[in-house]
mmCIF file of C-alpha atoms in Angstrom:
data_model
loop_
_atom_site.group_PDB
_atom_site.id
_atom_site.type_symbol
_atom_site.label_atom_id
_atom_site.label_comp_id
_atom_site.label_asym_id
_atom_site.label_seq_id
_atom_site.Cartn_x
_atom_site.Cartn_y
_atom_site.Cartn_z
ATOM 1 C CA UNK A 468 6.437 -26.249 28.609
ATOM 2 C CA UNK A 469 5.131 -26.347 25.647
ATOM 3 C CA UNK A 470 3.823 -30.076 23.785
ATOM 4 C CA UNK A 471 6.701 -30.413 21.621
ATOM 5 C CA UNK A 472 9.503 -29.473 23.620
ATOM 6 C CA UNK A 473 11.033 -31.906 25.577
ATOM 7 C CA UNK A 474 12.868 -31.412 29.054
ATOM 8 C CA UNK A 475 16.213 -32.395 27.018
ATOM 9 C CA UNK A 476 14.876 -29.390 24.603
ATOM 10 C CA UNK A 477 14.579 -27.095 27.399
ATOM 11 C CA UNK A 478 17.416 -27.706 29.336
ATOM 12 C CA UNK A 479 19.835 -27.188 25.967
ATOM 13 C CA UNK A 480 17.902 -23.901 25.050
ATOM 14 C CA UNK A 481 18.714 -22.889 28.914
ATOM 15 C CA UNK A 482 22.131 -24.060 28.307
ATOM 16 C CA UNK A 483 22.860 -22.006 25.259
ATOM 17 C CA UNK A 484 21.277 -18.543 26.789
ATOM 18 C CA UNK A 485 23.564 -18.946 29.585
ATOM 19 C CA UNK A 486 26.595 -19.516 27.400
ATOM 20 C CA UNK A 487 25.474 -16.484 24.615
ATOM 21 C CA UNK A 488 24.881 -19.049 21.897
ATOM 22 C CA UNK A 489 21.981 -18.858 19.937
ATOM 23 C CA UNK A 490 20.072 -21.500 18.229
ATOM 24 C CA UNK A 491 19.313 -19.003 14.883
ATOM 25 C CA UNK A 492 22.476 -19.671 12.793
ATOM 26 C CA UNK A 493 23.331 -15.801 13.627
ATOM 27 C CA UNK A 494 27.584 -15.209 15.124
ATOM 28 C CA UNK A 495 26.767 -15.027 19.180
ATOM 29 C CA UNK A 496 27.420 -11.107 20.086
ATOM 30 C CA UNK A 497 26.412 -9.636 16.753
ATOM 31 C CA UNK A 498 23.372 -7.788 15.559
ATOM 32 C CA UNK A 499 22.936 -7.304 11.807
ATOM 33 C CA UNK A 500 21.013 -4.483 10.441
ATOM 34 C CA UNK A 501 19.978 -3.053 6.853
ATOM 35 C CA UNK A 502 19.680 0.560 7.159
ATOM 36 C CA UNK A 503 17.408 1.700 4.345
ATOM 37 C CA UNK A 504 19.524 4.993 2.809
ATOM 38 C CA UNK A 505 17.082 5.323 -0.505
ATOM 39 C CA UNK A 506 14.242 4.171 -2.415
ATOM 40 C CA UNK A 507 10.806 3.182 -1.439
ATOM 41 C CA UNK A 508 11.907 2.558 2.590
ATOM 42 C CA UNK A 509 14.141 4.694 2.985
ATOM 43 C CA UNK A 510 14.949 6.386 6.704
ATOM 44 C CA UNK A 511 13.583 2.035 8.262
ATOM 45 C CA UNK A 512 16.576 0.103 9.855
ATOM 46 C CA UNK A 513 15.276 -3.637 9.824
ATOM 47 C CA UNK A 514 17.311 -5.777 11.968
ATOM 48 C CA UNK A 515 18.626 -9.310 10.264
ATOM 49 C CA UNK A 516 17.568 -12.358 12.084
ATOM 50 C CA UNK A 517 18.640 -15.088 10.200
ATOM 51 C CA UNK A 518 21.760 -15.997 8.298
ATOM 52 C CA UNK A 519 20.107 -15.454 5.135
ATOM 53 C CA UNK A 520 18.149 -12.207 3.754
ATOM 54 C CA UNK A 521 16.950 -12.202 0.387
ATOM 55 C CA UNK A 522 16.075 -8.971 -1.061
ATOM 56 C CA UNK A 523 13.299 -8.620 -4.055
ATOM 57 C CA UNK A 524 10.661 -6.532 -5.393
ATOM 58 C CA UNK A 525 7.998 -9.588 -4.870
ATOM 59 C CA UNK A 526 9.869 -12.211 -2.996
ATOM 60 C CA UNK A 527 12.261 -12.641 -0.138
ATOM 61 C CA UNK A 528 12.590 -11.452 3.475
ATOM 62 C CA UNK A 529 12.941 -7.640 2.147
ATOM 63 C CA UNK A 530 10.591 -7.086 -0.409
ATOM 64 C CA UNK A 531 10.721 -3.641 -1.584
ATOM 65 C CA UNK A 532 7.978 -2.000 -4.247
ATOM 66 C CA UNK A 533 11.023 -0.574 -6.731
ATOM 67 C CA UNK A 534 10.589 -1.378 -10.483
ATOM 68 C CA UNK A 535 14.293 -1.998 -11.335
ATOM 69 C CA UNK A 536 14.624 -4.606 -8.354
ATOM 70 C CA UNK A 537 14.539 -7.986 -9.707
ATOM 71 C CA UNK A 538 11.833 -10.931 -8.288
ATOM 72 C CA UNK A 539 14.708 -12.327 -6.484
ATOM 73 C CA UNK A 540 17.449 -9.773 -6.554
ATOM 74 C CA UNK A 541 20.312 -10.183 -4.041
ATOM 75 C CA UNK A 542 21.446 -12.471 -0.798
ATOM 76 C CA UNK A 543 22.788 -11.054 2.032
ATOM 77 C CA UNK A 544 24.533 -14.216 4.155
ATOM 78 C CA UNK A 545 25.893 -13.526 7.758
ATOM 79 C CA UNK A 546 28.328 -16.296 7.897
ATOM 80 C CA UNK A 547 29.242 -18.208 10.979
ATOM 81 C CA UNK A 548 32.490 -16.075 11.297
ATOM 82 C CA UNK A 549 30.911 -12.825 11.920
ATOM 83 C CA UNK A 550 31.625 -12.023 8.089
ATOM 84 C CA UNK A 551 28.695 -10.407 5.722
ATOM 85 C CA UNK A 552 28.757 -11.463 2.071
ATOM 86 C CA UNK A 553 26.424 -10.167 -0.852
ATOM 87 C CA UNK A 554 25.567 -12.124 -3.820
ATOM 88 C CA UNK A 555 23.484 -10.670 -7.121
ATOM 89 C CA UNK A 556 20.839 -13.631 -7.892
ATOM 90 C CA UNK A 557 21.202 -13.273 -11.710
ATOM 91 C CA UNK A 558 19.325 -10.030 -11.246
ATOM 92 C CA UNK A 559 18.447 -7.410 -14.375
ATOM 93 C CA UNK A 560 19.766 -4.689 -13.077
ATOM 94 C CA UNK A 561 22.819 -5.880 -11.079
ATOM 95 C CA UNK A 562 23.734 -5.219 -7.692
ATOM 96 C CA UNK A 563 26.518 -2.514 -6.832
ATOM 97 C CA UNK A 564 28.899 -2.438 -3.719
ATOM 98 C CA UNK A 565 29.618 0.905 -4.240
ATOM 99 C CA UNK A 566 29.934 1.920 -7.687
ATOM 100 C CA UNK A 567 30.899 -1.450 -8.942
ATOM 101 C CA UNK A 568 28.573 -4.395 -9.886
ATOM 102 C CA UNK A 569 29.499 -7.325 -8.135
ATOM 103 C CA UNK A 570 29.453 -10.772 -10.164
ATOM 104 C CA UNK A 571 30.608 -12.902 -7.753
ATOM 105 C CA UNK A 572 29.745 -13.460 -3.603
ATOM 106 C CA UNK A 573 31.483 -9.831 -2.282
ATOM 107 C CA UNK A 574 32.212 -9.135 1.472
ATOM 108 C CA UNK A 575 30.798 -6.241 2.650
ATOM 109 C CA UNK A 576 32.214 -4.546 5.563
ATOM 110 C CA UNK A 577 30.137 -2.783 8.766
ATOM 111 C CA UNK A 578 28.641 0.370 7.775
ATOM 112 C CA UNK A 579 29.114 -0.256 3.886
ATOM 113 C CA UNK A 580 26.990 0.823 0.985
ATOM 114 C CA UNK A 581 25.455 -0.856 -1.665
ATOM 115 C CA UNK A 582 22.590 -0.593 -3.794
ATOM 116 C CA UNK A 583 20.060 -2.743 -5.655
ATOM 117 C CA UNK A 584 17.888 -1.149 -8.232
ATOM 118 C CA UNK A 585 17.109 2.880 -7.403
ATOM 119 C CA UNK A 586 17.033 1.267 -3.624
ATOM 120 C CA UNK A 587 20.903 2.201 -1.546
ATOM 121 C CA UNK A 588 21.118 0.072 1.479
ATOM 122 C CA UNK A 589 23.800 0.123 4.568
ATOM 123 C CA UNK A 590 24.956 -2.880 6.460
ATOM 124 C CA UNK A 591 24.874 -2.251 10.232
ATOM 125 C CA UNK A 592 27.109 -4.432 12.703
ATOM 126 C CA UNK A 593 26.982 -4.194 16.265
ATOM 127 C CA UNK A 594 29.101 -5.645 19.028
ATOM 128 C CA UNK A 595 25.998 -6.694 21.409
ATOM 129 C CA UNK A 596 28.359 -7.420 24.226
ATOM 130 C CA UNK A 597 29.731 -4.406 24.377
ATOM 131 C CA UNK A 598 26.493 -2.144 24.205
ATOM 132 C CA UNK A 599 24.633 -4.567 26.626
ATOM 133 C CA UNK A 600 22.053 -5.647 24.548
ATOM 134 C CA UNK A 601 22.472 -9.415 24.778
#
């Protein structure tokens, strides 16, 4: 045990494996994934591991080296619910879901496309129950 957990610590951490919870903020039984389609990492799959993923050119949890992505560009937010919403961070450029450019939070749906700068990304959902991988 390490010197900052506590037995109380451990036994709720035990607690929640053994029920499927997690303690990351992430919906128990899903895995979130960006697939990379185009730009500068495209063909890379990087798996989402907290609730909220920002995507920029020189800051965030995706940073990408594309000219036309913005500092700060986008927020992907896994909500509680299982849902996946997008939201443009006043970017230059815009962010599309699909050929539109979103101004306002937009849900995106498993396997959906959008695309920030010359950079095309697709949200990945997976049932982890089902494929075994919890």
């Amino acid at each position: 045990m390490k010197a900052t957990e506590t037995s109380r610590r451990k036994g709720r951490d035990a607690m929640l494996a053994m029920t499927n919870l997690k303690n990351d903020g992430m919906p128990p039984g899903l895995r979130f994934s960006l697939a990379f389609l185009s730009g500068p990492l495209a063909s890379t799959v990087k798996v989402l591991e907290t609730p909220i993923t920002i995507i920029g050119r020189e800051e965030g949890d995706v940073v990408i080296n594309d000219p036309e992505i913005s500092r700060r560009h986008a927020q992907v937010e896994i909500h509680p619910d299982g849902t996946a919403w997008i939201t443009d961070l006043g970017s230059t450029n815009g962010t599309f879901v699909g050929s539109s450019q979103i101004a306002d939070s937009t849900k995106l749906a498993d396997r959906q496309e959008f695309s920030c700068g010359r950079s095309s990304f697709m949200l990945l959902v997976r049932d982890t129950n089902a494929i075994g991988l919890e």
